[in-house]
Coordinates of C-alpha atoms in Angstrom, one line a residue:
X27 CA -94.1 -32.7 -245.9
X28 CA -93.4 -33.9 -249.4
X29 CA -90.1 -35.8 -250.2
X30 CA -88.9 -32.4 -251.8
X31 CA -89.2 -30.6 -248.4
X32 CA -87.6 -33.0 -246.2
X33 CA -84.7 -32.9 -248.8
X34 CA -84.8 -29.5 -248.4
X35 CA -84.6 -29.5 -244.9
X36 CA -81.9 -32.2 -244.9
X37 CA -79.8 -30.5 -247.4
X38 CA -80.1 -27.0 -245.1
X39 CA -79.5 -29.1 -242.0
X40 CA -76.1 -30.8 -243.4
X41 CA -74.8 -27.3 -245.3
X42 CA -74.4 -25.8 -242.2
X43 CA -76.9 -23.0 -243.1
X44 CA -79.9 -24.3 -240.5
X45 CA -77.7 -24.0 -237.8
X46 CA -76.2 -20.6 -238.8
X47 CA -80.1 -19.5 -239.0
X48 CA -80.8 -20.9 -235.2
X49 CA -77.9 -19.7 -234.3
X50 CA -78.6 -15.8 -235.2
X51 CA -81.9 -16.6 -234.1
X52 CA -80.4 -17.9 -230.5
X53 CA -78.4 -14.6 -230.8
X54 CA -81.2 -12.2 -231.1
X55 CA -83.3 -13.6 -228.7
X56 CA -86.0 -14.3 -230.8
X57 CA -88.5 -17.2 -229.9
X58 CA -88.3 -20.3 -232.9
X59 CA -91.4 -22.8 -233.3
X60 CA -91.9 -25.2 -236.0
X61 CA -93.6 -23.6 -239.1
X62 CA -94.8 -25.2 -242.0
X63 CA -93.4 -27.3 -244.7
X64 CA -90.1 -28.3 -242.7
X65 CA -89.2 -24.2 -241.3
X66 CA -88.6 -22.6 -238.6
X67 CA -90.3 -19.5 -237.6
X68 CA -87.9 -17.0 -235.2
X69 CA -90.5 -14.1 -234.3
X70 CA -89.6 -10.6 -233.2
X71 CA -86.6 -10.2 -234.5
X72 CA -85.4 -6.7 -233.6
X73 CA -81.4 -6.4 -234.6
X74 CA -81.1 -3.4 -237.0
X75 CA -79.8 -5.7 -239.6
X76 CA -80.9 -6.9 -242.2
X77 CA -83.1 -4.2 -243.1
X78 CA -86.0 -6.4 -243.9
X79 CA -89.6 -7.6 -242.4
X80 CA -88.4 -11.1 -242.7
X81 CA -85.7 -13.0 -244.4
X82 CA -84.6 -16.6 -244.4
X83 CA -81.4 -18.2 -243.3
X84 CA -81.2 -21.8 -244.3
X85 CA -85.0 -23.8 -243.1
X86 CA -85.1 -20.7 -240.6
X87 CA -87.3 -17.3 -241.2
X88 CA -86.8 -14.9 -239.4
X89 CA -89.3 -12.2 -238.6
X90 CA -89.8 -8.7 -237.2
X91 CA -93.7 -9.3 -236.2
X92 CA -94.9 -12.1 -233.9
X93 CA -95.3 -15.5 -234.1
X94 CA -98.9 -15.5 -235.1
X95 CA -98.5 -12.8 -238.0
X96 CA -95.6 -14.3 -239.0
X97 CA -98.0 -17.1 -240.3
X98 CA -101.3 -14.9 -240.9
X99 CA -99.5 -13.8 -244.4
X100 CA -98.9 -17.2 -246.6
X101 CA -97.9 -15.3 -249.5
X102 CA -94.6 -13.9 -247.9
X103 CA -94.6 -17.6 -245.7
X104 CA -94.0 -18.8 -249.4
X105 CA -91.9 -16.4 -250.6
X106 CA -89.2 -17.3 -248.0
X107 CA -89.8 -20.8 -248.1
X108 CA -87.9 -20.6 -252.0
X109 CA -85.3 -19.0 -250.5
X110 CA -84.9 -21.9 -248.1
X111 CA -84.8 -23.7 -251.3
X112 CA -82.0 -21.5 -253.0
X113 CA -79.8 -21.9 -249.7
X114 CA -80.1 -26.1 -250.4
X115 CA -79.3 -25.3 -254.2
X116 CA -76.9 -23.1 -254.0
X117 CA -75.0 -25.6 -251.3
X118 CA -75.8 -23.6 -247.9
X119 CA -74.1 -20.7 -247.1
X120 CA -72.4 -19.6 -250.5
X121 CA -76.0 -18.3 -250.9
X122 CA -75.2 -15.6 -249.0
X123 CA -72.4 -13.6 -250.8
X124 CA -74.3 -14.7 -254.2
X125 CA -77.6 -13.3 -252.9
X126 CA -75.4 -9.8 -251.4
X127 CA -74.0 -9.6 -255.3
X128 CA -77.3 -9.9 -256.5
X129 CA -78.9 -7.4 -254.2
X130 CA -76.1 -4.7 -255.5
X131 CA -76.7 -5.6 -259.0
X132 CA -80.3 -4.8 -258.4
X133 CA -80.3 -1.6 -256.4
X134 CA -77.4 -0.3 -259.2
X135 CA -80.2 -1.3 -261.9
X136 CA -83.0 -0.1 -260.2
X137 CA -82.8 1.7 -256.8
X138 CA -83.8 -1.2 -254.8
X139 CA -82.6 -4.4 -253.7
X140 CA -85.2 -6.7 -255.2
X141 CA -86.9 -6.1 -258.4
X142 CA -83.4 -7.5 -260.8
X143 CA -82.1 -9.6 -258.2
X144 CA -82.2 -13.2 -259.8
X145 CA -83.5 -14.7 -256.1
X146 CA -85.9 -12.2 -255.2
X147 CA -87.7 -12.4 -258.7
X148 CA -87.1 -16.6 -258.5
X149 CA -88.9 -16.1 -255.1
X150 CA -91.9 -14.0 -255.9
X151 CA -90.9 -10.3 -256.5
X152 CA -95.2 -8.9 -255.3
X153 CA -94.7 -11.6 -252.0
X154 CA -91.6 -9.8 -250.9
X155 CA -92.6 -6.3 -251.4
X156 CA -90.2 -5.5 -254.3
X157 CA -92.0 -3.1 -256.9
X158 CA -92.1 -4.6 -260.6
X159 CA -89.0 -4.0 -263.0
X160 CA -90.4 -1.1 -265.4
X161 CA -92.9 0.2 -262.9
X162 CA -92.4 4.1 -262.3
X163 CA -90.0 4.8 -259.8
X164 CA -87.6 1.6 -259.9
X165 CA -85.0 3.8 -262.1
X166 CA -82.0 4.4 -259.5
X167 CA -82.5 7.5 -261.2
X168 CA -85.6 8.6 -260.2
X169 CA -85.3 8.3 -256.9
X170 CA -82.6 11.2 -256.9
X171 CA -83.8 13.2 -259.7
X172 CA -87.2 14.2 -258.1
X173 CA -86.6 13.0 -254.5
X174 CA -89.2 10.4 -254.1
X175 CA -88.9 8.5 -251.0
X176 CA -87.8 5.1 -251.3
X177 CA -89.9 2.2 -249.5
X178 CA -89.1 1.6 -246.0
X179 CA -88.3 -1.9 -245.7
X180 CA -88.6 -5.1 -248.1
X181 CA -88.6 -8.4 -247.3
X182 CA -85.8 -10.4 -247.8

């Protein structure tokens, strides 16, 4: 790990937001192994909420899929890994209503949670499955006006 990603994960570890994330993950059942960089991966996930493939809660991501997929996809293994990041910046756990603001900003603006929130686009809007602002069909609008269907599930 660099010195950057052992602060991170020292930061994460004394905000509290770590042990909230091993904690859900203890919660759900889901199985944790060390990941890479300083994270923890919790595979299969299966709680209804969030709505997401994968999302991060302090150094711990969470995913839906199993522990060898989790890691076969380094693109969205990166995109989490800055939101580790934003939980040691934004001092642990006030990430959370800050990022829920964020997410309603964005689906007012655009009909989904991702493409104007400030941490999804900071994190890699492609990685996470969140369409491009100004790419047909991210209009709230849109989505009512001629009924298309709205992607499944993003990552978080």
């Amino acid at each position: 790990m660099t010195p950057g990603q052992r602060l991170r994960q020292i930061a994460n570890i004394l905000n509290g937001s770590t042990l909230l994330g091993l904690l859900l993950a203890a919660c759900a059942r889901t199985s944790v192994s060390s990941g890479p960089r300083g994270l923890l991966i919790a595979s299969r996930y299966r709680w209804r909420l969030p709505f997401a493939a994968a999302f991060t809660v302090g150094n711990v991501i969470l995913f839906r899929a199993g522990p060898d997929t989790a890691r076969a996809d380094p693109a969205l293994l990166r995109h989490e890994e800055r939101h580790s990041t934003q939980y040691a910046w934004c001092l642990g756990l006030p990430f959370l209503p800050l990022y829920f603001i964020a997410a309603g900003w964005s689906l007012w603006r655009t009909g989904n949670p991702g493409s104007a929130n400030f941490f999804e686009r900071h994190a890699g809007l492609e990685a996470g499955g969140y369409p491009l602002p100004g790419t047909p069909g991210t209009s709230p609008w849109t989505h009512r006006r001629i009924g298309a269907a709205t992607p499944k599930r993003y990552e978080a």
